[in-house]
PDB file of C-alpha atoms in Angstrom:
ATOM      1  CA  MET R 463     124.479 158.126  90.150  1.00  0.00           C
ATOM      2  CA  THR R 464     123.963 154.945  88.066  1.00  0.00           C
ATOM      3  CA  HIS R 465     126.819 153.687  89.278  1.00  0.00           C
ATOM      4  CA  TRP R 466     125.258 154.070  93.001  1.00  0.00           C
ATOM      5  CA  ILE R 467     122.219 152.439  92.009  1.00  0.00           C
ATOM      6  CA  SER R 468     123.430 149.410  90.361  1.00  0.00           C
ATOM      7  CA  ARG R 469     125.315 148.703  93.098  1.00  0.00           C
ATOM      8  CA  ARG R 470     122.924 149.623  95.777  1.00  0.00           C
ATOM      9  CA  VAL R 471     120.743 146.987  93.440  1.00  0.00           C
ATOM     10  CA  ARG R 472     123.076 144.223  93.732  1.00  0.00           C
ATOM     11  CA  VAL R 473     123.693 144.749  97.920  1.00  0.00           C
ATOM     12  CA  LEU R 474     119.716 144.365  98.048  1.00  0.00           C
ATOM     13  CA  ALA R 475     120.002 141.542  96.125  1.00  0.00           C
ATOM     14  CA  ALA R 476     122.358 139.608  98.031  1.00  0.00           C
ATOM     15  CA  ILE R 477     120.421 140.405 101.405  1.00  0.00           C
ATOM     16  CA  GLY R 478     117.240 139.281 100.007  1.00  0.00           C
ATOM     17  CA  ALA R 479     119.286 135.567  98.729  1.00  0.00           C
ATOM     18  CA  GLY R 480     120.133 135.445 102.279  1.00  0.00           C
ATOM     19  CA  ALA R 481     116.888 136.665 103.915  1.00  0.00           C
ATOM     20  CA  GLY R 482     114.205 135.481 101.854  1.00  0.00           C
ATOM     21  CA  MET R 483     113.278 138.898 100.785  1.00  0.00           C
ATOM     22  CA  LEU R 484     111.731 139.421  98.049  1.00  0.00           C
ATOM     23  CA  VAL R 485     113.593 141.521  95.390  1.00  0.00           C
ATOM     24  CA  PRO R 486     111.619 142.294  92.296  1.00  0.00           C
ATOM     25  CA  CYS R 487     114.757 143.210  90.285  1.00  0.00           C
ATOM     26  CA  VAL R 488     116.159 139.453  91.058  1.00  0.00           C
ATOM     27  CA  ALA R 489     113.092 137.429  90.686  1.00  0.00           C
ATOM     28  CA  ALA R 490     113.827 136.344  86.809  1.00  0.00           C
ATOM     29  CA  ALA R 491     117.205 134.703  88.412  1.00  0.00           C
ATOM     30  CA  THR R 492     114.916 132.767  91.225  1.00  0.00           C
ATOM     31  CA  PRO R 493     114.992 128.806  90.609  1.00  0.00           C
ATOM     32  CA  ALA R 494     110.833 128.565  90.402  1.00  0.00           C
ATOM     33  CA  ALA R 495     109.639 125.819  93.548  1.00  0.00           C
ATOM     34  CA  ALA R 496     109.912 122.245  92.558  1.00  0.00           C
ATOM     35  CA  ALA R 497     106.496 120.781  91.212  1.00  0.00           C
ATOM     36  CA  ALA R 498     104.803 118.416  93.628  1.00  0.00           C
ATOM     37  CA  PRO R 499     104.821 114.979  92.070  1.00  0.00           C
ATOM     38  CA  LYS R 500     102.030 113.566  90.168  1.00  0.00           C
ATOM     39  CA  VAL R 501     101.029 110.234  89.756  1.00  0.00           C
ATOM     40  CA  SER R 502     102.390 108.603  86.600  1.00  0.00           C
ATOM     41  CA  CYS R 503     100.607 106.106  84.409  1.00  0.00           C
ATOM     42  CA  THR R 504     101.433 104.401  81.089  1.00  0.00           C
ATOM     43  CA  SER R 505      99.405 101.952  79.504  1.00  0.00           C
ATOM     44  CA  GLY R 506      98.913  99.490  76.164  1.00  0.00           C
ATOM     45  CA  ARG R 507      95.148 100.081  76.510  1.00  0.00           C
ATOM     46  CA  ALA R 508      93.703 103.210  75.498  1.00  0.00           C
ATOM     47  CA  GLY R 509      92.406 105.627  78.380  1.00  0.00           C
ATOM     48  CA  LEU R 510      93.211 103.239  81.313  1.00  0.00           C
ATOM     49  CA  ALA R 511      96.574 105.174  82.035  1.00  0.00           C
ATOM     50  CA  ALA R 512      94.508 108.469  82.290  1.00  0.00           C
ATOM     51  CA  LYS R 513      92.078 106.884  83.981  1.00  0.00           C
ATOM     52  CA  LEU R 514      94.126 105.392  86.791  1.00  0.00           C
ATOM     53  CA  GLN R 515      96.239 108.566  87.056  1.00  0.00           C
ATOM     54  CA  LYS R 516      93.052 110.145  87.752  1.00  0.00           C
ATOM     55  CA  ASP R 517      91.449 107.903  90.587  1.00  0.00           C
ATOM     56  CA  ILE R 518      94.719 107.108  91.980  1.00  0.00           C
ATOM     57  CA  THR R 519      94.953 110.888  92.573  1.00  0.00           C
ATOM     58  CA  ALA R 520      91.382 111.510  93.767  1.00  0.00           C
ATOM     59  CA  ALA R 521      92.121 108.589  96.260  1.00  0.00           C
ATOM     60  CA  MET R 522      94.890 110.391  97.958  1.00  0.00           C
ATOM     61  CA  ALA R 523      93.468 113.866  97.874  1.00  0.00           C
ATOM     62  CA  GLY R 524      93.161 115.316 101.251  1.00  0.00           C
ATOM     63  CA  ARG R 525      94.920 112.461 102.724  1.00  0.00           C
ATOM     64  CA  LYS R 526      97.916 113.592 105.628  1.00  0.00           C
ATOM     65  CA  GLY R 527     101.477 111.695 105.330  1.00  0.00           C
ATOM     66  CA  SER R 528     103.762 110.555 102.870  1.00  0.00           C
ATOM     67  CA  ILE R 529     102.235 108.220 100.428  1.00  0.00           C
ATOM     68  CA  ALA R 530     104.277 106.088  97.283  1.00  0.00           C
ATOM     69  CA  VAL R 531     102.513 103.924  94.964  1.00  0.00           C
ATOM     70  CA  GLY R 532     103.505 101.355  92.253  1.00  0.00           C
ATOM     71  CA  VAL R 533     101.133  99.489  90.121  1.00  0.00           C
ATOM     72  CA  ARG R 534     101.674  97.115  87.473  1.00  0.00           C
ATOM     73  CA  ASP R 535      99.221  95.175  84.827  1.00  0.00           C
ATOM     74  CA  ARG R 536     100.883  92.559  82.762  1.00  0.00           C
ATOM     75  CA  GLY R 537      98.113  92.329  80.775  1.00  0.00           C
ATOM     76  CA  THR R 538      97.359  95.742  79.445  1.00  0.00           C
ATOM     77  CA  ASP R 539     101.357  96.735  79.908  1.00  0.00           C
ATOM     78  CA  THR R 540     100.020  99.079  82.355  1.00  0.00           C
ATOM     79  CA  THR R 541     102.520 100.478  85.188  1.00  0.00           C
ATOM     80  CA  CYS R 542     101.445 103.666  87.814  1.00  0.00           C
ATOM     81  CA  THR R 543     104.180 105.235  89.998  1.00  0.00           C
ATOM     82  CA  PHE R 544     104.057 107.953  92.438  1.00  0.00           C
ATOM     83  CA  ARG R 545     107.056 109.015  94.966  1.00  0.00           C
ATOM     84  CA  GLU R 546     108.799 105.277  93.430  1.00  0.00           C
ATOM     85  CA  SER R 547     111.874 105.936  94.834  1.00  0.00           C
ATOM     86  CA  SER R 548     111.028 107.567  98.413  1.00  0.00           C
ATOM     87  CA  ALA R 549     112.572 105.539 100.854  1.00  0.00           C
ATOM     88  CA  TYR R 550     110.713 104.135 103.984  1.00  0.00           C
ATOM     89  CA  ASP R 551     111.326 101.654 106.969  1.00  0.00           C
ATOM     90  CA  SER R 552     110.089  98.483 106.181  1.00  0.00           C
ATOM     91  CA  ALA R 553     108.204  97.151 108.934  1.00  0.00           C
ATOM     92  CA  SER R 554     107.519  93.484 108.313  1.00  0.00           C
ATOM     93  CA  VAL R 555     107.061  94.058 104.798  1.00  0.00           C
ATOM     94  CA  VAL R 556     110.697  93.311 104.540  1.00  0.00           C
ATOM     95  CA  LYS R 557     109.739  89.444 105.613  1.00  0.00           C
ATOM     96  CA  VAL R 558     108.777  88.962 102.004  1.00  0.00           C
ATOM     97  CA  THR R 559     112.395  89.635 101.007  1.00  0.00           C
ATOM     98  CA  VAL R 560     113.834  87.655 103.806  1.00  0.00           C
ATOM     99  CA  LEU R 561     111.732  84.626 102.085  1.00  0.00           C
ATOM    100  CA  ALA R 562     112.791  85.213  99.245  1.00  0.00           C
ATOM    101  CA  THR R 563     116.931  85.234 100.051  1.00  0.00           C
ATOM    102  CA  LEU R 564     116.178  81.870 101.869  1.00  0.00           C
ATOM    103  CA  LEU R 565     114.989  80.656  98.786  1.00  0.00           C
ATOM    104  CA  TRP R 566     116.820  81.775  96.357  1.00  0.00           C
ATOM    105  CA  ASP R 567     120.211  80.632  98.480  1.00  0.00           C
ATOM    106  CA  ALA R 568     118.963  77.103  98.853  1.00  0.00           C
ATOM    107  CA  LYS R 569     118.366  77.151  95.296  1.00  0.00           C
ATOM    108  CA  LYS R 570     122.207  77.471  94.863  1.00  0.00           C
ATOM    109  CA  THR R 571     122.691  74.391  96.493  1.00  0.00           C
ATOM    110  CA  ASN R 572     119.928  72.538  95.133  1.00  0.00           C
ATOM    111  CA  ARG R 573     118.431  72.137  98.458  1.00  0.00           C
ATOM    112  CA  LYS R 574     115.021  72.047 100.167  1.00  0.00           C
ATOM    113  CA  LEU R 575     114.006  73.880 103.065  1.00  0.00           C
ATOM    114  CA  THR R 576     114.617  71.832 105.957  1.00  0.00           C
ATOM    115  CA  ASP R 577     111.544  71.513 108.321  1.00  0.00           C
ATOM    116  CA  ARG R 578     112.425  74.087 110.636  1.00  0.00           C
ATOM    117  CA  GLU R 579     113.135  76.692 108.303  1.00  0.00           C
ATOM    118  CA  ALA R 580     109.802  76.196 106.591  1.00  0.00           C
ATOM    119  CA  SER R 581     107.879  76.153 109.802  1.00  0.00           C
ATOM    120  CA  LEU R 582     109.763  79.796 110.402  1.00  0.00           C
ATOM    121  CA  ALA R 583     108.940  80.572 106.872  1.00  0.00           C
ATOM    122  CA  LYS R 584     105.271  79.997 107.535  1.00  0.00           C
ATOM    123  CA  ALA R 585     105.046  81.984 110.599  1.00  0.00           C
ATOM    124  CA  MET R 586     107.154  84.546 109.512  1.00  0.00           C
ATOM    125  CA  ILE R 587     104.235  85.384 106.743  1.00  0.00           C
ATOM    126  CA  THR R 588     101.106  84.275 107.605  1.00  0.00           C
ATOM    127  CA  GLN R 589     100.911  85.389 110.992  1.00  0.00           C
ATOM    128  CA  SER R 590     103.710  87.986 110.587  1.00  0.00           C
ATOM    129  CA  ASP R 591     105.791  86.276 113.507  1.00  0.00           C
ATOM    130  CA  ASN R 592     108.845  88.512 114.300  1.00  0.00           C
ATOM    131  CA  ASP R 593     110.883  85.856 116.592  1.00  0.00           C
ATOM    132  CA  SER R 594     110.747  83.718 113.272  1.00  0.00           C
ATOM    133  CA  THR R 595     112.055  86.768 111.024  1.00  0.00           C
ATOM    134  CA  SER R 596     114.945  87.365 113.265  1.00  0.00           C
ATOM    135  CA  ALA R 597     115.707  83.549 113.288  1.00  0.00           C
ATOM    136  CA  LEU R 598     116.001  83.429 109.664  1.00  0.00           C
ATOM    137  CA  TRP R 599     117.696  86.847 109.370  1.00  0.00           C
ATOM    138  CA  LYS R 600     120.724  85.833 111.664  1.00  0.00           C
ATOM    139  CA  GLN R 601     120.771  82.528 109.845  1.00  0.00           C
ATOM    140  CA  LEU R 602     121.116  84.400 106.574  1.00  0.00           C
ATOM    141  CA  GLY R 603     123.157  87.242 107.791  1.00  0.00           C
ATOM    142  CA  VAL R 604     123.112  90.839 105.762  1.00  0.00           C
ATOM    143  CA  SER R 605     125.537  89.462 103.428  1.00  0.00           C
ATOM    144  CA  LYS R 606     123.318  86.720 102.050  1.00  0.00           C
ATOM    145  CA  VAL R 607     120.044  89.250 101.789  1.00  0.00           C
ATOM    146  CA  LYS R 608     122.419  92.076 100.090  1.00  0.00           C
ATOM    147  CA  GLY R 609     123.401  89.047  97.521  1.00  0.00           C
ATOM    148  CA  PHE R 610     119.726  88.534  96.565  1.00  0.00           C
ATOM    149  CA  LEU R 611     118.909  92.045  96.540  1.00  0.00           C
ATOM    150  CA  SER R 612     121.821  92.360  93.926  1.00  0.00           C
ATOM    151  CA  ALA R 613     120.374  89.730  91.966  1.00  0.00           C
ATOM    152  CA  ALA R 614     117.386  90.499  92.298  1.00  0.00           C
ATOM    153  CA  GLY R 615     118.366  94.348  90.855  1.00  0.00           C
ATOM    154  CA  MET R 616     116.831  95.895  93.913  1.00  0.00           C
ATOM    155  CA  THR R 617     119.499  98.024  94.369  1.00  0.00           C
ATOM    156  CA  GLN R 618     116.979 101.245  96.456  1.00  0.00           C
ATOM    157  CA  THR R 619     117.085  98.680  99.387  1.00  0.00           C
ATOM    158  CA  LYS R 620     119.181  98.869 102.103  1.00  0.00           C
ATOM    159  CA  PRO R 621     118.954  95.953 104.909  1.00  0.00           C
ATOM    160  CA  GLY R 622     118.756  97.196 108.505  1.00  0.00           C
ATOM    161  CA  ALA R 623     121.976  97.251 110.571  1.00  0.00           C
ATOM    162  CA  ASP R 624     122.842  95.239 113.849  1.00  0.00           C
ATOM    163  CA  GLY R 625     119.609  92.653 113.510  1.00  0.00           C
ATOM    164  CA  TYR R 626     116.870  95.458 113.028  1.00  0.00           C
ATOM    165  CA  TRP R 627     115.197  94.136 109.803  1.00  0.00           C
ATOM    166  CA  GLY R 628     112.442  96.119 110.588  1.00  0.00           C
ATOM    167  CA  LEU R 629     114.350  99.112 109.777  1.00  0.00           C
ATOM    168  CA  THR R 630     115.634  97.962 105.945  1.00  0.00           C
ATOM    169  CA  GLN R 631     115.080 100.811 103.690  1.00  0.00           C
ATOM    170  CA  ILE R 632     112.495 100.159 101.046  1.00  0.00           C
ATOM    171  CA  THR R 633     111.368 101.690  97.984  1.00  0.00           C
ATOM    172  CA  VAL R 634     108.380 101.240  95.497  1.00  0.00           C
ATOM    173  CA  ARG R 635     110.170 100.500  92.530  1.00  0.00           C
ATOM    174  CA  ASP R 636     112.346  97.667  94.618  1.00  0.00           C
ATOM    175  CA  GLU R 637     109.166  95.986  95.913  1.00  0.00           C
ATOM    176  CA  GLN R 638     107.270  96.147  92.569  1.00  0.00           C
ATOM    177  CA  LYS R 639     110.489  94.595  91.165  1.00  0.00           C
ATOM    178  CA  LEU R 640     110.002  91.759  93.783  1.00  0.00           C
ATOM    179  CA  LEU R 641     106.357  91.338  93.294  1.00  0.00           C
ATOM    180  CA  ALA R 642     107.170  90.775  89.324  1.00  0.00           C
ATOM    181  CA  LEU R 643     110.112  88.247  90.335  1.00  0.00           C
ATOM    182  CA  VAL R 644     106.933  86.206  92.396  1.00  0.00           C
ATOM    183  CA  THR R 645     105.038  86.617  90.175  1.00  0.00           C
ATOM    184  CA  GLY R 646     106.812  85.959  86.651  1.00  0.00           C
ATOM    185  CA  LYS R 647     109.275  83.197  85.211  1.00  0.00           C
ATOM    186  CA  ASN R 648     112.904  84.192  85.901  1.00  0.00           C
ATOM    187  CA  SER R 649     116.383  82.738  86.311  1.00  0.00           C
ATOM    188  CA  VAL R 650     116.647  84.345  90.343  1.00  0.00           C
ATOM    189  CA  LEU R 651     113.672  82.371  91.779  1.00  0.00           C
ATOM    190  CA  SER R 652     112.586  79.239  90.780  1.00  0.00           C
ATOM    191  CA  ASP R 653     109.043  77.916  89.726  1.00  0.00           C
ATOM    192  CA  ASN R 654     108.549  76.229  92.992  1.00  0.00           C
ATOM    193  CA  SER R 655     110.103  78.955  95.186  1.00  0.00           C
ATOM    194  CA  ARG R 656     107.685  81.423  93.719  1.00  0.00           C
ATOM    195  CA  ALA R 657     104.799  79.216  93.978  1.00  0.00           C
ATOM    196  CA  TYR R 658     105.935  78.929  97.708  1.00  0.00           C
ATOM    197  CA  ILE R 659     106.063  82.637  98.193  1.00  0.00           C
ATOM    198  CA  LEU R 660     102.582  82.839  96.766  1.00  0.00           C
ATOM    199  CA  LYS R 661     101.069  80.445  98.803  1.00  0.00           C
ATOM    200  CA  LEU R 662     102.207  81.678 102.302  1.00  0.00           C
ATOM    201  CA  MET R 663     101.096  85.264 100.713  1.00  0.00           C
ATOM    202  CA  GLY R 664      97.468  83.873 100.277  1.00  0.00           C
ATOM    203  CA  GLN R 665      97.127  82.103 103.516  1.00  0.00           C
ATOM    204  CA  VAL R 666      98.073  85.274 106.223  1.00  0.00           C
ATOM    205  CA  VAL R 667      95.326  85.168 108.894  1.00  0.00           C
ATOM    206  CA  SER R 668      92.290  86.653 108.555  1.00  0.00           C
ATOM    207  CA  SER R 669      93.174  90.038 111.131  1.00  0.00           C
ATOM    208  CA  GLN R 670      96.104  90.973 108.160  1.00  0.00           C
ATOM    209  CA  ARG R 671      94.137  90.897 105.306  1.00  0.00           C
ATOM    210  CA  TRP R 672      93.543  94.714 104.948  1.00  0.00           C
ATOM    211  CA  GLY R 673      95.458  96.924 102.811  1.00  0.00           C
ATOM    212  CA  THR R 674      95.903  96.067  99.053  1.00  0.00           C
ATOM    213  CA  PRO R 675      93.237  93.115  98.543  1.00  0.00           C
ATOM    214  CA  ALA R 676      90.446  95.646  99.395  1.00  0.00           C
ATOM    215  CA  GLY R 677      88.100  95.757  96.855  1.00  0.00           C
ATOM    216  CA  ALA R 678      89.523  93.252  95.083  1.00  0.00           C
ATOM    217  CA  PRO R 679      87.634  91.280  92.373  1.00  0.00           C
ATOM    218  CA  SER R 680      85.949  88.179  93.319  1.00  0.00           C
ATOM    219  CA  ASN R 681      87.249  86.513  90.584  1.00  0.00           C
ATOM    220  CA  VAL R 682      90.643  87.198  91.143  1.00  0.00           C
ATOM    221  CA  ALA R 683      93.201  85.730  94.214  1.00  0.00           C
ATOM    222  CA  TRP R 684      95.232  87.960  96.523  1.00  0.00           C
ATOM    223  CA  HIS R 685      98.063  87.310  97.839  1.00  0.00           C
ATOM    224  CA  VAL R 686      99.409  90.006 100.746  1.00  0.00           C
ATOM    225  CA  LYS R 687     101.788  91.252 103.179  1.00  0.00           C
ATOM    226  CA  ASN R 688     101.447  94.053 105.335  1.00  0.00           C
ATOM    227  CA  GLY R 689     104.001  96.041 107.724  1.00  0.00           C
ATOM    228  CA  TRP R 690     103.117  98.471 110.590  1.00  0.00           C
ATOM    229  CA  LEU R 691     105.144 100.299 112.821  1.00  0.00           C
ATOM    230  CA  GLN R 692     105.419 103.221 115.096  1.00  0.00           C
ATOM    231  CA  ARG R 693     108.392 105.405 115.805  1.00  0.00           C
ATOM    232  CA  ALA R 694     109.057 108.483 117.600  1.00  0.00           C
ATOM    233  CA  THR R 695     109.982 110.314 114.092  1.00  0.00           C
ATOM    234  CA  HIS R 696     107.142 110.373 111.162  1.00  0.00           C
ATOM    235  CA  GLY R 697     104.780 108.993 113.473  1.00  0.00           C
ATOM    236  CA  TRP R 698     102.926 105.354 112.040  1.00  0.00           C
ATOM    237  CA  ARG R 699     104.607 103.642 108.875  1.00  0.00           C
ATOM    238  CA  VAL R 700     101.847 101.640 107.441  1.00  0.00           C
ATOM    239  CA  HIS R 701     102.452  99.453 104.169  1.00  0.00           C
ATOM    240  CA  SER R 702     100.991  96.682 102.315  1.00  0.00           C
ATOM    241  CA  VAL R 703     102.009  94.737  98.699  1.00  0.00           C
ATOM    242  CA  GLY R 704     100.201  92.438  96.815  1.00  0.00           C
ATOM    243  CA  THR R 705     100.046  90.361  94.145  1.00  0.00           C
ATOM    244  CA  PHE R 706      96.600  89.658  92.110  1.00  0.00           C
ATOM    245  CA  ASN R 707      95.945  87.210  89.479  1.00  0.00           C
ATOM    246  CA  GLY R 708      92.907  84.789  87.960  1.00  0.00           C
ATOM    247  CA  GLY R 709      89.886  85.573  85.679  1.00  0.00           C
ATOM    248  CA  GLY R 710      92.189  87.123  82.961  1.00  0.00           C
ATOM    249  CA  HIS R 711      94.171  89.600  85.460  1.00  0.00           C
ATOM    250  CA  ASP R 712      97.505  89.462  86.775  1.00  0.00           C
ATOM    251  CA  TYR R 713      98.461  92.460  88.386  1.00  0.00           C
ATOM    252  CA  THR R 714     100.821  93.768  91.868  1.00  0.00           C
ATOM    253  CA  ILE R 715     100.341  96.845  93.654  1.00  0.00           C
ATOM    254  CA  THR R 716     102.383  98.477  96.540  1.00  0.00           C
ATOM    255  CA  VAL R 717     101.780 101.394  99.364  1.00  0.00           C
ATOM    256  CA  LEU R 718     103.619 102.505 101.367  1.00  0.00           C
ATOM    257  CA  THR R 719     102.847 105.432 104.101  1.00  0.00           C
ATOM    258  CA  GLN R 720     104.145 107.237 106.827  1.00  0.00           C
ATOM    259  CA  ASP R 721     103.407 110.252 109.200  1.00  0.00           C
ATOM    260  CA  ASN R 722     100.294 108.552 109.714  1.00  0.00           C
ATOM    261  CA  SER R 723      98.512 109.905 113.156  1.00  0.00           C
ATOM    262  CA  THR R 724      97.178 106.333 113.861  1.00  0.00           C
ATOM    263  CA  MET R 725      97.568 102.796 112.023  1.00  0.00           C
ATOM    264  CA  ASP R 726      93.868 102.660 110.949  1.00  0.00           C
ATOM    265  CA  TYR R 727      94.567 106.350 109.173  1.00  0.00           C
ATOM    266  CA  GLY R 728      97.161 104.676 107.321  1.00  0.00           C
ATOM    267  CA  VAL R 729      94.902 101.582 106.608  1.00  0.00           C
ATOM    268  CA  THR R 730      92.156 103.433 105.492  1.00  0.00           C
ATOM    269  CA  THR R 731      94.750 105.313 102.902  1.00  0.00           C
ATOM    270  CA  ILE R 732      95.923 102.113 101.294  1.00  0.00           C
ATOM    271  CA  GLN R 733      92.633 100.927 100.853  1.00  0.00           C
ATOM    272  CA  ASN R 734      91.386 103.737  99.275  1.00  0.00           C
ATOM    273  CA  ILE R 735      93.921 103.444  96.514  1.00  0.00           C
ATOM    274  CA  ALA R 736      93.461  99.805  96.213  1.00  0.00           C
ATOM    275  CA  ARG R 737      89.723 100.178  95.707  1.00  0.00           C
ATOM    276  CA  ALA R 738      90.385 102.760  92.706  1.00  0.00           C
ATOM    277  CA  VAL R 739      93.154 100.497  91.125  1.00  0.00           C
ATOM    278  CA  HIS R 740      90.934  96.941  91.418  1.00  0.00           C
ATOM    279  CA  LYS R 741      88.171  98.872  89.978  1.00  0.00           C
ATOM    280  CA  ASP R 742      89.891 100.351  87.050  1.00  0.00           C
ATOM    281  CA  LEU R 743      91.844  97.357  86.279  1.00  0.00           C
ATOM    282  CA  ALA R 744      89.058  94.960  86.771  1.00  0.00           C
ATOM    283  CA  PRO R 745      85.771  97.035  86.046  1.00  0.00           C
ATOM    284  CA  THR R 746      83.337  94.414  84.967  1.00  0.00           C
ATOM    285  CA  ALA R 747      84.036  92.335  87.934  1.00  0.00           C
ATOM    286  CA  ARG R 748      81.756  91.634  90.910  1.00  0.00           C
ATOM    287  CA  TRP R 749      83.580  93.168  94.236  1.00  0.00           C
ATOM    288  CA  VAL R 750      84.165  91.670  97.491  1.00  0.00           C
ATOM    289  CA  LYS R 751      83.010  93.318 101.014  1.00  0.00           C
ATOM    290  CA  ARG R 752      85.226  95.871 102.466  1.00  0.00           C
ATOM    291  CA  VAL R 753      87.841  94.080 104.427  1.00  0.00           C
ATOM    292  CA  GLU R 754      88.129  95.892 107.496  1.00  0.00           C
ATOM    293  CA  PRO R 755      91.376  96.284 109.426  1.00  0.00           C
ATOM    294  CA  ALA R 756      92.032  94.388 112.719  1.00  0.00           C
ATOM    295  CA  PRO R 757      95.798  95.064 113.884  1.00  0.00           C
ATOM    296  CA  ARG R 758      98.101  92.308 115.263  1.00  0.00           C
ATOM    297  CA  PRO R 759     100.028  93.852 118.501  1.00  0.00           C
ATOM    298  CA  ALA R 760     102.958  91.812 117.659  1.00  0.00           C
ATOM    299  CA  GLU R 761     103.472  93.639 114.329  1.00  0.00           C
ATOM    300  CA  ALA R 762     104.253  96.943 116.439  1.00  0.00           C
ATOM    301  CA  THR R 763     107.128  95.576 118.425  1.00  0.00           C
ATOM    302  CA  VAL R 764     109.352  94.849 115.269  1.00  0.00           C
ATOM    303  CA  PRO R 765     112.900  95.006 116.654  1.00  0.00           C
ATOM    304  CA  LEU R 766     114.082  98.630 117.253  1.00  0.00           C
ATOM    305  CA  PRO R 767     117.382 100.030 118.214  1.00  0.00           C
ATOM    306  CA  PRO R 768     117.305 101.560 122.078  1.00  0.00           C
ATOM    307  CA  THR R 769     116.106 105.017 122.081  1.00  0.00           C
ATOM    308  CA  GLY R 770     116.431 107.906 124.754  1.00  0.00           C
TER     309      GLY R 770
END
């Protein structure tokens, strides 16, 4: 009898494992469900990590879609991450990588950019011009882009195939690495190259100054590059990377999102997070008026592979 019962338990356990049944006798052997990711922060300033963790989490509360966040503040040795290794289609955020690759490649032969290259670079960053990006992407070739990514330690970034730079796979971790290179002295990018990238990111047209600059202190200079793209899967991708310095501050913010119902929904998510970060990192500063999004149609036409 005992042998028959033990055999019956084994059969029920096997059935339950395949059909999703709850079998009390094997519950202890079932692995626990994976815990939801949480904002992780560390800081050299007492209390700041806990405050950022709480406020970023609150800013994301109730927001639908996939969100990834990265924050780094050099002055307080503060870092915050949330889903830092999740991959997203880059849309036009990759344009900063394209410019960095161009400057990195030029540095190897100690040459300046040609007038053509400078014109394309300015349009690519300040206006998010797609044709200029395609021209530079073709000129560089994927091999040089990969060369820069390797030099920069951006091992999670995968260039888009067949010229579709807007489908480059990016992560918060790598975007924060790129922003760190742009804002701090290093052997990959020259000081002049870093200054040039920041200059262009600080001159984006007014309709593209939304995202991470929202709520930035009035005494801090911002430098931003945004990207937005709608596809049949995962809806709207809306991203923003920004650097902020001045007034004793030096920090970077990356927010990547997808599965947004509309572009504006993604923008709102990013700006909620950005305001929380700015308020915690510069609590005594005066705050600028909210930057309202004004999308440029050209961004939504990032070259994509044919569908159907």
